[in-house]
mmCIF file of C-alpha atoms and ligand atoms in Angstrom:
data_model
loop_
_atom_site.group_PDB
_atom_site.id
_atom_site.type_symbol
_atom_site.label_atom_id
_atom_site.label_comp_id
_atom_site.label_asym_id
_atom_site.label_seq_id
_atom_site.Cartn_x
_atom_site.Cartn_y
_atom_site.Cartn_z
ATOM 1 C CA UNK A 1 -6.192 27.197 -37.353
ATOM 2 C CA UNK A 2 -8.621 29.349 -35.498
ATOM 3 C CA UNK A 3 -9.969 28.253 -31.671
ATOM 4 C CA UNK A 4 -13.584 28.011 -33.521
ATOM 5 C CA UNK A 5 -12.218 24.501 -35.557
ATOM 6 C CA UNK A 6 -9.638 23.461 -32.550
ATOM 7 C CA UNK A 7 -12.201 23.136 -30.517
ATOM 8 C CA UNK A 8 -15.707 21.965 -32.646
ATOM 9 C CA UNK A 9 -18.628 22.257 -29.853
ATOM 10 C CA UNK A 10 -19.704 18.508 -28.996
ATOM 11 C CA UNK A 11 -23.390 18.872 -29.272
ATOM 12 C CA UNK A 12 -24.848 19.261 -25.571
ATOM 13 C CA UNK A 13 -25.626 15.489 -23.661
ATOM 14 C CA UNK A 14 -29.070 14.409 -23.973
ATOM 15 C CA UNK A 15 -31.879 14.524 -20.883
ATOM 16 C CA UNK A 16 -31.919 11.194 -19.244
ATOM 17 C CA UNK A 17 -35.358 9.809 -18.891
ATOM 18 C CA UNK A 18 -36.033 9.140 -15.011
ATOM 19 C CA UNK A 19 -36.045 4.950 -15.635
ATOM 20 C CA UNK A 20 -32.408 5.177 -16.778
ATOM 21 C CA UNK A 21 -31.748 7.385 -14.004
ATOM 22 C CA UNK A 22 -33.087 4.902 -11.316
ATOM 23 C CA UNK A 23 -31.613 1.346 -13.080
ATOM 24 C CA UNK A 24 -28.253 3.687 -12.698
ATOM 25 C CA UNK A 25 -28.448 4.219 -9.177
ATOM 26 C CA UNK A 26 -29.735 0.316 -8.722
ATOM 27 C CA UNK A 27 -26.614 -0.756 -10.488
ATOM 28 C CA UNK A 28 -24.491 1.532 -8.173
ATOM 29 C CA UNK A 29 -25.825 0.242 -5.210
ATOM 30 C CA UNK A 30 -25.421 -3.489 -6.411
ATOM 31 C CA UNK A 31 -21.953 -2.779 -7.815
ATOM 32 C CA UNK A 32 -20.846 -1.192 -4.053
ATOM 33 C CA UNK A 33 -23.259 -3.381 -1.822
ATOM 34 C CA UNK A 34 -21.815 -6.836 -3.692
ATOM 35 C CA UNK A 35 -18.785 -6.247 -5.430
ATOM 36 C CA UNK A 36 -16.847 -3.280 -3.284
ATOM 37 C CA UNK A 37 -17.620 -4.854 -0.156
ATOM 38 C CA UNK A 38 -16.259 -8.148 -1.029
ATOM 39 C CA UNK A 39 -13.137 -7.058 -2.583
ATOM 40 C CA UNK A 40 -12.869 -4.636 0.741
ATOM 41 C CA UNK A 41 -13.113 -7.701 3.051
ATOM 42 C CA UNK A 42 -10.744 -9.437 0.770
ATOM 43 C CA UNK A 43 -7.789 -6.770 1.715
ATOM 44 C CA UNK A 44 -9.156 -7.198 5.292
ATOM 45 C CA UNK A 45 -8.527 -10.915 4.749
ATOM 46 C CA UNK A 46 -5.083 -10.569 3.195
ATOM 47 C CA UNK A 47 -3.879 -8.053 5.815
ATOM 48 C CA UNK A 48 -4.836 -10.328 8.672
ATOM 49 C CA UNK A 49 -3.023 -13.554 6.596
ATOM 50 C CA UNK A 50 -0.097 -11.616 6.663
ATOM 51 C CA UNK A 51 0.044 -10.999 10.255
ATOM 52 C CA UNK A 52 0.389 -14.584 10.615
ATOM 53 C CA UNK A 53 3.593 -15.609 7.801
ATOM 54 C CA UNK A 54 6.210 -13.830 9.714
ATOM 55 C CA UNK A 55 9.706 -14.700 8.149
ATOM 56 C CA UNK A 56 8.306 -15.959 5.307
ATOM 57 C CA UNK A 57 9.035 -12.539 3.259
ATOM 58 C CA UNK A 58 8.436 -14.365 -0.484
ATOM 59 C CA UNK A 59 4.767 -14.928 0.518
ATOM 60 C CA UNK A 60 4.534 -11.255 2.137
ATOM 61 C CA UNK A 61 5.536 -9.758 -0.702
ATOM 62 C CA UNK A 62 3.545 -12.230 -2.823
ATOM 63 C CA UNK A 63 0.230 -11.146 -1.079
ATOM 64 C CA UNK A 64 1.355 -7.377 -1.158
ATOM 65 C CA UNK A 65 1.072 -7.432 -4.650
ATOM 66 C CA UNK A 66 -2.303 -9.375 -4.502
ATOM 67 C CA UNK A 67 -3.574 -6.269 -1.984
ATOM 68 C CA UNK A 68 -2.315 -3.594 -4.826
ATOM 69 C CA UNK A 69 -4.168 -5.521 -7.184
ATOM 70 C CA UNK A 70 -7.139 -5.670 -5.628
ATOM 71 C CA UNK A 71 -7.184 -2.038 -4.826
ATOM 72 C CA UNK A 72 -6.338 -0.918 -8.025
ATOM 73 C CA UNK A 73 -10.141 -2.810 -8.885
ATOM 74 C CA UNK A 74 -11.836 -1.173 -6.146
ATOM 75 C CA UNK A 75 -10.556 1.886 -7.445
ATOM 76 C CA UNK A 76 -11.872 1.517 -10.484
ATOM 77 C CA UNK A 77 -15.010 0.613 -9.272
ATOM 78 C CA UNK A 78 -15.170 3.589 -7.117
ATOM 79 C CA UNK A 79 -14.862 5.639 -10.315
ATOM 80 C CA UNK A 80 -17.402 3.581 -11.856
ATOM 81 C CA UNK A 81 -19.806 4.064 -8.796
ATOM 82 C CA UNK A 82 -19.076 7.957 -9.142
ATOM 83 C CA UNK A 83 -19.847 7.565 -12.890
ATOM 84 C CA UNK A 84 -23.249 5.823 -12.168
ATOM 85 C CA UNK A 85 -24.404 8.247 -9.638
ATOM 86 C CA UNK A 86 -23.450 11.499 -11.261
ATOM 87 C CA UNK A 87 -23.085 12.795 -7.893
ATOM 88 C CA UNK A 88 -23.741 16.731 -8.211
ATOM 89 C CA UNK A 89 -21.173 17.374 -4.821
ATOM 90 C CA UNK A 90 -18.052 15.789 -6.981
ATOM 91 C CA UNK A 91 -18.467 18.925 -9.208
ATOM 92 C CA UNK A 92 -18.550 21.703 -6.142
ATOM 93 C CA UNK A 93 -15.313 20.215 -4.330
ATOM 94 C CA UNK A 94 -13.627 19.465 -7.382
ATOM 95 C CA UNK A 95 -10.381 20.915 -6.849
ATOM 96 C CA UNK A 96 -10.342 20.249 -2.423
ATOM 97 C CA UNK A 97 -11.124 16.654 -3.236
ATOM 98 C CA UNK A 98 -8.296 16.589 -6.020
ATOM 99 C CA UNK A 99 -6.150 17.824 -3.318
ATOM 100 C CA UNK A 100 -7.095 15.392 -1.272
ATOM 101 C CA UNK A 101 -6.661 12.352 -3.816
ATOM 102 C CA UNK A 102 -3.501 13.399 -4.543
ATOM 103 C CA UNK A 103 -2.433 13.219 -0.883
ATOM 104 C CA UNK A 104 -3.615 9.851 -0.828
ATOM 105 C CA UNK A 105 -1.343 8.678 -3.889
ATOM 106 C CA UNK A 106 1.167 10.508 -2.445
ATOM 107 C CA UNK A 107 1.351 8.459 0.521
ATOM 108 C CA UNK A 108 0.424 5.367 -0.827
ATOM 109 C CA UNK A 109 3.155 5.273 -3.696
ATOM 110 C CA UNK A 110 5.243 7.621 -2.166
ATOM 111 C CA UNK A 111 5.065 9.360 -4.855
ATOM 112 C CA UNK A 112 5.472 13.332 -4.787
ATOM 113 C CA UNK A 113 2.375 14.718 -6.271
ATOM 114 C CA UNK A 114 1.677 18.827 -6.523
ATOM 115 C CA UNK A 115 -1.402 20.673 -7.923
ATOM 116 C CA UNK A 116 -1.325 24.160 -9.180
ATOM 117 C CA UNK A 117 -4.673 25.796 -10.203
ATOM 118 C CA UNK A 118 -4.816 29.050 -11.530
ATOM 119 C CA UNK A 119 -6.860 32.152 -10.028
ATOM 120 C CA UNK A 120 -9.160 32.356 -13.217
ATOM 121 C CA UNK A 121 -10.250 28.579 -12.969
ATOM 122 C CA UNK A 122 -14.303 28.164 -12.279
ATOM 123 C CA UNK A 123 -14.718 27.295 -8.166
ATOM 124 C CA UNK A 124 -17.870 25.251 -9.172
ATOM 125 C CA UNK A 125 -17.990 22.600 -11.922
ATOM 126 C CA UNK A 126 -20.726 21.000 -14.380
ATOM 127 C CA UNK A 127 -21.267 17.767 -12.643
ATOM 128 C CA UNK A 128 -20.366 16.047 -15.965
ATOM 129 C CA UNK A 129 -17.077 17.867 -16.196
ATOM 130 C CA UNK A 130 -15.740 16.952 -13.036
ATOM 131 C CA UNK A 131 -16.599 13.456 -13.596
ATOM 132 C CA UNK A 132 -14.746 13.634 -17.002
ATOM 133 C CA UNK A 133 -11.622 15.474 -15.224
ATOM 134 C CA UNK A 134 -11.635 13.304 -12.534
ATOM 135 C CA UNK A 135 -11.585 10.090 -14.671
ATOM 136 C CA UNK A 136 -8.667 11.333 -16.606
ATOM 137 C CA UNK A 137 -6.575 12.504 -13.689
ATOM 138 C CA UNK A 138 -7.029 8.999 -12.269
ATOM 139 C CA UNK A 139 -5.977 7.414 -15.493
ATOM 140 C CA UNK A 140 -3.025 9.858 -15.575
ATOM 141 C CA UNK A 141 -2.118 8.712 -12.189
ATOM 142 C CA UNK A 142 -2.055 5.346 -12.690
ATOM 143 C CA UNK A 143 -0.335 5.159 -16.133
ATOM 144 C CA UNK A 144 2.674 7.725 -14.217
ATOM 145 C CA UNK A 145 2.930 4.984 -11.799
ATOM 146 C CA UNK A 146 2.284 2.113 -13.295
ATOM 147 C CA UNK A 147 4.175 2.484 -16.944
ATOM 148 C CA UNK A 148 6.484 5.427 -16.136
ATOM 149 C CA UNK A 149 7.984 4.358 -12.783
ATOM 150 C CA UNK A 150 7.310 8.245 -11.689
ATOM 151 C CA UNK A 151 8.651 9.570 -8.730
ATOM 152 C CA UNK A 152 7.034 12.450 -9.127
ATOM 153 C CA UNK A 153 3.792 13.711 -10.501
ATOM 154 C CA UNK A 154 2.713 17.606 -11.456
ATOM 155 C CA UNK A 155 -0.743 18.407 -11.778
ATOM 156 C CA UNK A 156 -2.238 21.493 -12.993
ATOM 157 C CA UNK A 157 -5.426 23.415 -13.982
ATOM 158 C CA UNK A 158 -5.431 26.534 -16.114
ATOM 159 C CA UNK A 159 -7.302 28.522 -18.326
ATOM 160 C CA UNK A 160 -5.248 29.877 -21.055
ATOM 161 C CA UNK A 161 -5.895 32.702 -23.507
ATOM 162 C CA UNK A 162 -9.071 32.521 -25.408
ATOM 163 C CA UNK A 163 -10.881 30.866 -22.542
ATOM 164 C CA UNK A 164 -9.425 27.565 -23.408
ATOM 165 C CA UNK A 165 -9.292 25.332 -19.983
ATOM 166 C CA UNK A 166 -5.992 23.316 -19.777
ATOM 167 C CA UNK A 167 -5.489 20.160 -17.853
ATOM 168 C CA UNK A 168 -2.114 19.071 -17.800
ATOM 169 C CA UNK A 169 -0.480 15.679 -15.421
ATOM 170 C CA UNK A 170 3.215 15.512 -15.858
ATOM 171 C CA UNK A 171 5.630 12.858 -14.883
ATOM 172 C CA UNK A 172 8.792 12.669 -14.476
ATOM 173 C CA UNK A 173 9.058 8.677 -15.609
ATOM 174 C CA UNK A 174 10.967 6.374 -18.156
ATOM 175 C CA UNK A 175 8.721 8.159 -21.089
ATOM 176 C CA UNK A 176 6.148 6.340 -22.986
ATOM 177 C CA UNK A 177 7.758 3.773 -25.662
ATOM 178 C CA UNK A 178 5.387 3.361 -27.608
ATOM 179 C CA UNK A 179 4.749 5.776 -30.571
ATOM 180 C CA UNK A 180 2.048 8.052 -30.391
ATOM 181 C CA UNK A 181 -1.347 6.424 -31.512
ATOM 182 C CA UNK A 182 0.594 2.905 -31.847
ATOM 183 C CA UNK A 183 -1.423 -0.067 -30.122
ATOM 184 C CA UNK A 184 -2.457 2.445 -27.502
ATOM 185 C CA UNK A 185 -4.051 0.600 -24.448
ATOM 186 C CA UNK A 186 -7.615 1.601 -23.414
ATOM 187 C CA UNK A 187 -6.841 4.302 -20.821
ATOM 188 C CA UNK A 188 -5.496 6.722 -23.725
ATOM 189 C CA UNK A 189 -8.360 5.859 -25.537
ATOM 190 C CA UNK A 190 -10.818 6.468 -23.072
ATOM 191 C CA UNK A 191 -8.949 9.518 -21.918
ATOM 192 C CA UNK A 192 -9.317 10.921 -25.437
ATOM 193 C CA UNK A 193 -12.973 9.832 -25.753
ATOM 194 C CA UNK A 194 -13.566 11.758 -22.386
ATOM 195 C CA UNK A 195 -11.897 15.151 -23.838
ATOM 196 C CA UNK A 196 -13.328 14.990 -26.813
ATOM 197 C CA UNK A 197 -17.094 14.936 -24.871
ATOM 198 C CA UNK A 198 -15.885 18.353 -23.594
ATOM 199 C CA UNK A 199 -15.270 19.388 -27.118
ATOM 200 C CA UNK A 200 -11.933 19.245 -26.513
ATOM 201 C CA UNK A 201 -8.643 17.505 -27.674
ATOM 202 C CA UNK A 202 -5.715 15.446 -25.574
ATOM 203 C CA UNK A 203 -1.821 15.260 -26.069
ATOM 204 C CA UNK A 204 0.017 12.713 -24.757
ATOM 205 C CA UNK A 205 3.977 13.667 -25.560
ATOM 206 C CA UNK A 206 7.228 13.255 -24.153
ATOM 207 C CA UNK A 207 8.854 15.764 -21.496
ATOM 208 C CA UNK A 208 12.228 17.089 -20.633
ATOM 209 C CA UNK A 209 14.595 15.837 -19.232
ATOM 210 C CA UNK A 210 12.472 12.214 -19.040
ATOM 211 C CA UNK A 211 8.636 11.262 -18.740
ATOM 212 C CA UNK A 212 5.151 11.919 -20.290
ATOM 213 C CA UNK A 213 2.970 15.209 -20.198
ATOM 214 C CA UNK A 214 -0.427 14.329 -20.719
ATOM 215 C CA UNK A 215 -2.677 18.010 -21.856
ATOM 216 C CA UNK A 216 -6.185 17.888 -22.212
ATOM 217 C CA UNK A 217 -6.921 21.287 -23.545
ATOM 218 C CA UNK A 218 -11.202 22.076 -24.243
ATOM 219 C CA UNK A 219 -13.353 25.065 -24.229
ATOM 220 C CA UNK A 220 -14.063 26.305 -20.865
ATOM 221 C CA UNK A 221 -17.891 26.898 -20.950
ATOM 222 C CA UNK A 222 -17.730 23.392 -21.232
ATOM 223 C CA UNK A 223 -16.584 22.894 -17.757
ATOM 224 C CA UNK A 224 -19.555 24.885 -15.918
HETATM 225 N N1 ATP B 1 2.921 8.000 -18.040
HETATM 226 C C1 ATP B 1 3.402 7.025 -18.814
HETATM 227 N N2 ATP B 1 4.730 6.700 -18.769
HETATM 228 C C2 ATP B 1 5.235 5.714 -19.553
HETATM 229 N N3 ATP B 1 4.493 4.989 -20.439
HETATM 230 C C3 ATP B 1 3.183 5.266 -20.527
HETATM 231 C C4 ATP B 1 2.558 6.287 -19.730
HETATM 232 N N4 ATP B 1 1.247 6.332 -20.057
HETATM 233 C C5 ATP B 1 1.055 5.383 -20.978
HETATM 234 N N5 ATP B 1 2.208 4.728 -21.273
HETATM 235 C C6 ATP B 1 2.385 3.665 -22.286
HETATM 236 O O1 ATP B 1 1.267 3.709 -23.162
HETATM 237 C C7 ATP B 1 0.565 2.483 -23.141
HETATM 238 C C8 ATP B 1 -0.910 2.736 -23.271
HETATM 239 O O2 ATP B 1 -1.443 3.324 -22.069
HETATM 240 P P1 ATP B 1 -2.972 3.088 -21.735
HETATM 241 O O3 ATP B 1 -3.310 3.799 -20.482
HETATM 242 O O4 ATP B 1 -3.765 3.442 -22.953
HETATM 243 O O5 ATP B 1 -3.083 1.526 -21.559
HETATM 244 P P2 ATP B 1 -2.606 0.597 -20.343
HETATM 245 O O6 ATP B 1 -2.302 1.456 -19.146
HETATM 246 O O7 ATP B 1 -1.520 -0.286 -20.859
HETATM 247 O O8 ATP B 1 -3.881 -0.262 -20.080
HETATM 248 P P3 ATP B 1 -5.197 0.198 -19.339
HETATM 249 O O9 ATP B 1 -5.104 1.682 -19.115
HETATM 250 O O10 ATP B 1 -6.276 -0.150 -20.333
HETATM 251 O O11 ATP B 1 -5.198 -0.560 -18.071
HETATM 252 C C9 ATP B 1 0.966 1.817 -21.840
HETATM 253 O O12 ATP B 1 0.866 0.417 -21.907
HETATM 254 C C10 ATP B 1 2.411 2.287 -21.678
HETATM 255 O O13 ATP B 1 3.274 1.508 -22.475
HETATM 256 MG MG1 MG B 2 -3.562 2.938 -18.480
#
Protein backbone atom coordinates (compact mmCIF):
# COMPACT_ATOMS: atom_id res chain seq x y z
CA UNK A 1 0.00 0.00 0.00
CA UNK A 2 1.42 3.30 -1.04
CA UNK A 3 1.76 6.45 1.72
CA UNK A 4 -0.91 8.28 -0.75
CA UNK A 5 -3.92 5.57 0.62
CA UNK A 6 -2.16 5.08 4.29
CA UNK A 7 -2.62 8.28 4.88
CA UNK A 8 -6.07 9.75 2.86
CA UNK A 9 -5.86 13.75 3.44
CA UNK A 10 -8.80 14.65 5.98
CA UNK A 11 -10.31 17.52 4.16
CA UNK A 12 -8.94 20.87 5.85
CA UNK A 13 -11.28 22.13 9.23
CA UNK A 14 -13.79 24.60 8.39
CA UNK A 15 -13.53 28.66 9.33
CA UNK A 16 -15.33 29.23 12.52
CA UNK A 17 -17.76 32.04 12.33
CA UNK A 18 -16.77 34.73 15.11
CA UNK A 19 -20.27 33.86 17.34
CA UNK A 20 -18.99 30.29 17.81
CA UNK A 21 -15.72 31.63 18.53
CA UNK A 22 -16.97 33.95 21.40
CA UNK A 23 -19.84 31.30 23.03
CA UNK A 24 -16.37 29.09 23.08
CA UNK A 25 -14.42 31.34 25.04
CA UNK A 26 -17.76 32.16 27.33
CA UNK A 27 -18.00 28.48 28.01
CA UNK A 28 -14.23 28.38 28.93
CA UNK A 29 -14.43 31.00 31.23
CA UNK A 30 -17.66 29.52 32.94
CA UNK A 31 -16.22 26.00 32.87
CA UNK A 32 -12.76 27.46 34.82
CA UNK A 33 -14.48 30.43 36.79
CA UNK A 34 -17.34 27.75 38.27
CA UNK A 35 -16.34 24.38 37.88
CA UNK A 36 -12.20 24.41 38.18
CA UNK A 37 -12.30 26.64 40.99
CA UNK A 38 -14.61 24.63 43.01
CA UNK A 39 -13.10 21.35 42.46
CA UNK A 40 -9.59 23.34 43.27
CA UNK A 41 -10.96 24.49 46.67
CA UNK A 42 -12.29 21.04 47.14
CA UNK A 43 -8.49 19.53 47.21
CA UNK A 44 -7.76 22.64 49.37
CA UNK A 45 -10.57 21.35 51.60
CA UNK A 46 -9.49 17.72 51.65
CA UNK A 47 -5.81 18.56 52.28
CA UNK A 48 -6.65 20.70 55.28
CA UNK A 49 -9.26 17.64 56.62
CA UNK A 50 -6.44 15.55 56.55
CA UNK A 51 -4.24 17.58 58.63
CA UNK A 52 -6.65 17.06 61.27
CA UNK A 53 -7.31 12.72 61.25
CA UNK A 54 -3.89 11.93 62.41
CA UNK A 55 -3.71 8.09 63.24
CA UNK A 56 -6.62 7.44 61.59
CA UNK A 57 -4.63 6.09 58.32
CA UNK A 58 -8.04 4.20 56.73
CA UNK A 59 -9.65 7.67 56.36
CA UNK A 60 -6.19 9.25 55.04
CA UNK A 61 -5.92 6.99 52.56
CA UNK A 62 -9.69 7.08 51.94
CA UNK A 63 -9.53 10.89 51.16
CA UNK A 64 -6.19 10.41 49.15
CA UNK A 65 -7.98 8.62 46.73
CA UNK A 66 -10.91 11.19 46.77
CA UNK A 67 -7.94 14.06 46.01
CA UNK A 68 -6.65 11.74 42.89
CA UNK A 69 -10.05 11.64 41.81
CA UNK A 70 -10.77 14.92 41.82
CA UNK A 71 -7.64 15.87 40.04
CA UNK A 72 -7.90 13.48 37.50
CA UNK A 73 -11.44 15.83 36.67
CA UNK A 74 -9.68 18.98 36.83
CA UNK A 75 -7.38 17.58 34.51
CA UNK A 76 -9.66 16.85 32.19
CA UNK A 77 -11.19 19.97 32.39
CA UNK A 78 -7.99 21.71 31.89
CA UNK A 79 -7.77 19.88 28.56
CA UNK A 80 -11.20 20.79 27.86
CA UNK A 81 -10.49 24.55 28.69
CA UNK A 82 -7.35 24.25 26.27
CA UNK A 83 -9.73 22.67 23.70
CA UNK A 84 -12.25 25.61 24.00
CA UNK A 85 -9.74 28.31 23.72
CA UNK A 86 -7.59 27.01 20.93
CA UNK A 87 -4.87 28.81 22.52
CA UNK A 88 -2.30 29.64 19.56
CA UNK A 89 0.91 29.60 22.41
CA UNK A 90 0.10 25.63 23.15
CA UNK A 91 1.27 25.08 19.51
CA UNK A 92 4.78 27.26 19.78
CA UNK A 93 5.94 25.49 23.18
CA UNK A 94 4.70 22.28 22.24
CA UNK A 95 7.51 20.15 22.92
CA UNK A 96 9.08 22.58 26.34
CA UNK A 97 5.60 22.29 27.77
CA UNK A 98 5.53 18.40 27.01
CA UNK A 99 8.69 18.37 28.87
CA UNK A 100 7.36 20.01 31.43
CA UNK A 101 4.05 17.82 31.80
CA UNK A 102 5.93 14.97 31.86
CA UNK A 103 7.97 16.19 34.84
CA UNK A 104 4.89 16.76 36.56
CA UNK A 105 3.59 13.02 36.11
CA UNK A 106 6.78 12.04 36.88
CA UNK A 107 6.68 13.35 40.24
CA UNK A 108 3.28 12.94 40.94
CA UNK A 109 3.10 9.07 40.11
CA UNK A 110 6.54 8.55 40.45
CA UNK A 111 6.53 7.36 37.47
CA UNK A 112 9.78 7.57 35.15
CA UNK A 113 8.76 9.39 32.10
CA UNK A 114 11.47 10.32 29.06
CA UNK A 115 10.85 12.24 25.77
CA UNK A 116 12.96 11.89 22.75
CA UNK A 117 12.23 14.21 19.74
CA UNK A 118 14.04 13.97 16.73
CA UNK A 119 16.19 16.87 15.00
CA UNK A 120 13.83 16.92 11.85
CA UNK A 121 10.57 17.47 13.99
CA UNK A 122 8.76 21.10 13.17
CA UNK A 123 9.83 23.69 16.34
CA UNK A 124 6.38 25.40 15.75
CA UNK A 125 3.03 23.59 15.54
CA UNK A 126 -0.56 24.19 13.85
CA UNK A 127 -2.47 25.22 16.86
CA UNK A 128 -4.92 22.37 16.06
CA UNK A 129 -2.16 19.81 16.00
CA UNK A 130 -0.79 20.43 19.22
CA UNK A 131 -4.11 20.37 20.73
CA UNK A 132 -4.73 16.93 19.03
CA UNK A 133 -1.10 15.66 20.26
CA UNK A 134 -1.51 16.94 23.44
CA UNK A 135 -4.93 15.27 24.05
CA UNK A 136 -3.58 11.96 23.07
CA UNK A 137 -0.39 12.09 25.10
CA UNK A 138 -2.61 12.84 28.10
CA UNK A 139 -4.85 9.93 27.33
CA UNK A 140 -1.69 7.80 26.85
CA UNK A 141 -0.59 8.87 30.21
CA UNK A 142 -3.36 8.12 32.03
CA UNK A 143 -4.34 4.72 30.48
CA UNK A 144 -0.14 3.71 31.29
CA UNK A 145 -0.99 4.55 34.76
CA UNK A 146 -4.17 3.86 35.32
CA UNK A 147 -4.74 0.28 33.35
CA UNK A 148 -1.08 -0.76 32.91
CA UNK A 149 0.34 -0.18 36.42
CA UNK A 150 3.51 1.48 34.43
CA UNK A 151 6.50 2.26 36.10
CA UNK A 152 7.79 3.70 33.39
CA UNK A 153 6.66 5.69 30.43
CA UNK A 154 8.71 6.50 26.91
CA UNK A 155 7.62 9.21 24.86
CA UNK A 156 8.74 10.10 21.52
CA UNK A 157 8.32 12.35 18.42
CA UNK A 158 9.71 11.51 15.01
CA UNK A 159 9.36 12.00 11.55
CA UNK A 160 10.05 8.94 9.63
CA UNK A 161 10.77 8.41 5.95
CA UNK A 162 8.33 9.86 3.57
CA UNK A 163 7.59 12.76 5.86
CA UNK A 164 5.32 10.68 7.92
CA UNK A 165 5.26 12.26 11.69
CA UNK A 166 5.30 9.46 14.37
CA UNK A 167 4.01 9.77 17.85
CA UNK A 168 4.71 6.93 19.87
CA UNK A 169 3.96 6.56 24.24
CA UNK A 170 5.29 3.30 25.46
CA UNK A 171 4.80 1.58 28.72
CA UNK A 172 6.26 -0.77 30.32
CA UNK A 173 2.80 -2.13 32.19
CA UNK A 174 0.71 -5.43 32.66
CA UNK A 175 -0.29 -5.08 28.70
CA UNK A 176 -3.72 -4.31 27.59
CA UNK A 177 -6.20 -7.47 28.03
CA UNK A 178 -8.48 -6.73 26.08
CA UNK A 179 -8.30 -7.61 22.31
CA UNK A 180 -7.69 -5.04 19.96
CA UNK A 181 -10.97 -3.14 18.94
CA UNK A 182 -12.95 -5.34 21.69
CA UNK A 183 -15.32 -3.09 23.96
CA UNK A 184 -12.65 -0.44 23.74
CA UNK A 185 -13.35 2.38 26.36
CA UNK A 186 -13.70 5.98 25.06
CA UNK A 187 -10.09 7.18 25.39
CA UNK A 188 -8.99 4.73 22.41
CA UNK A 189 -11.77 5.89 20.65
CA UNK A 190 -11.26 9.37 20.98
CA UNK A 191 -7.56 8.90 20.54
CA UNK A 192 -8.29 7.35 17.14
CA UNK A 193 -10.90 9.99 16.23
CA UNK A 194 -8.13 12.65 17.05
CA UNK A 195 -5.47 10.89 14.56
CA UNK A 196 -7.62 10.31 12.11
CA UNK A 197 -8.44 14.47 12.02
CA UNK A 198 -4.70 14.65 11.17
CA UNK A 199 -5.27 12.25 8.38
CA UNK A 200 -3.60 9.89 10.15
CA UNK A 201 -4.00 6.34 11.72
CA UNK A 202 -3.28 4.92 15.56
CA UNK A 203 -1.91 1.47 16.83
CA UNK A 204 -2.42 0.42 20.02
CA UNK A 205 -0.29 -3.13 20.39
CA UNK A 206 1.50 -5.00 22.84
CA UNK A 207 5.38 -4.47 23.65
CA UNK A 208 8.31 -6.54 24.68
CA UNK A 209 9.07 -7.80 27.32
CA UNK A 210 5.44 -6.43 28.94
CA UNK A 211 3.13 -3.27 28.28
CA UNK A 212 1.35 -1.26 25.49
CA UNK A 213 2.93 0.96 22.64
CA UNK A 214 0.49 3.30 21.55
CA UNK A 215 1.77 4.93 17.59
CA UNK A 216 -0.06 7.54 16.09
CA UNK A 217 1.58 7.79 12.76
CA UNK A 218 -0.06 10.95 10.16
CA UNK A 219 1.27 13.07 7.46
CA UNK A 220 3.46 15.73 8.66
CA UNK A 221 2.16 18.85 6.77
CA UNK A 222 -0.58 18.13 8.87
CA UNK A 223 1.17 19.13 11.96
CA UNK A 224 2.21 22.84 10.80
N1 LIG B 1 -1.60 1.35 28.64
C1 LIG B 1 -2.48 0.39 28.92
N2 LIG B 1 -2.12 -0.70 29.66
C2 LIG B 1 -3.01 -1.68 29.95
N3 LIG B 1 -4.31 -1.68 29.53
C3 LIG B 1 -4.72 -0.64 28.80
C4 LIG B 1 -3.85 0.46 28.45
N4 LIG B 1 -4.56 1.33 27.70
C5 LIG B 1 -5.79 0.84 27.61
N5 LIG B 1 -5.92 -0.34 28.26
C6 LIG B 1 -7.12 -1.20 28.32
O1 LIG B 1 -7.99 -0.79 27.28
C7 LIG B 1 -9.24 -0.37 27.80
C8 LIG B 1 -9.76 0.78 26.99
O2 LIG B 1 -8.99 1.98 27.23
P1 LIG B 1 -9.70 3.38 27.02
O3 LIG B 1 -8.73 4.46 27.28
O4 LIG B 1 -10.36 3.36 25.67
O5 LIG B 1 -10.86 3.37 28.08
P2 LIG B 1 -10.80 3.57 29.67
O6 LIG B 1 -9.45 4.12 30.05
O7 LIG B 1 -11.22 2.29 30.30
O8 LIG B 1 -11.90 4.65 29.91
P3 LIG B 1 -11.79 6.19 29.61
O9 LIG B 1 -10.52 6.43 28.86
O10 LIG B 1 -13.01 6.45 28.75
O11 LIG B 1 -11.78 6.83 30.95
C9 LIG B 1 -8.96 -0.03 29.25
O12 LIG B 1 -10.10 -0.16 30.06
C10 LIG B 1 -7.88 -1.04 29.62
O13 LIG B 1 -8.46 -2.30 29.90
MG1 LIG C 1 -8.57 5.71 29.08
Amino acid sequence: MGLATAFPVAPAEPVEPDGHRLLRAELARELHDEVAQTLTTMVVQMENFKAIQYGRESVIRQLDSYQESTRDVLGNIRRLLFDLRGEPAEAMEFVPRLRRRLREYESRYAISATLRVSANWPRQLAAQAAIHLSSIVEEALSNARRHGGASRVNVSLSVAVGQIAVLTVKDNGRGMELLWGESAGLGIIGMRERVLLLGGELQVLPTTPRGTVLKAAFPKERLI
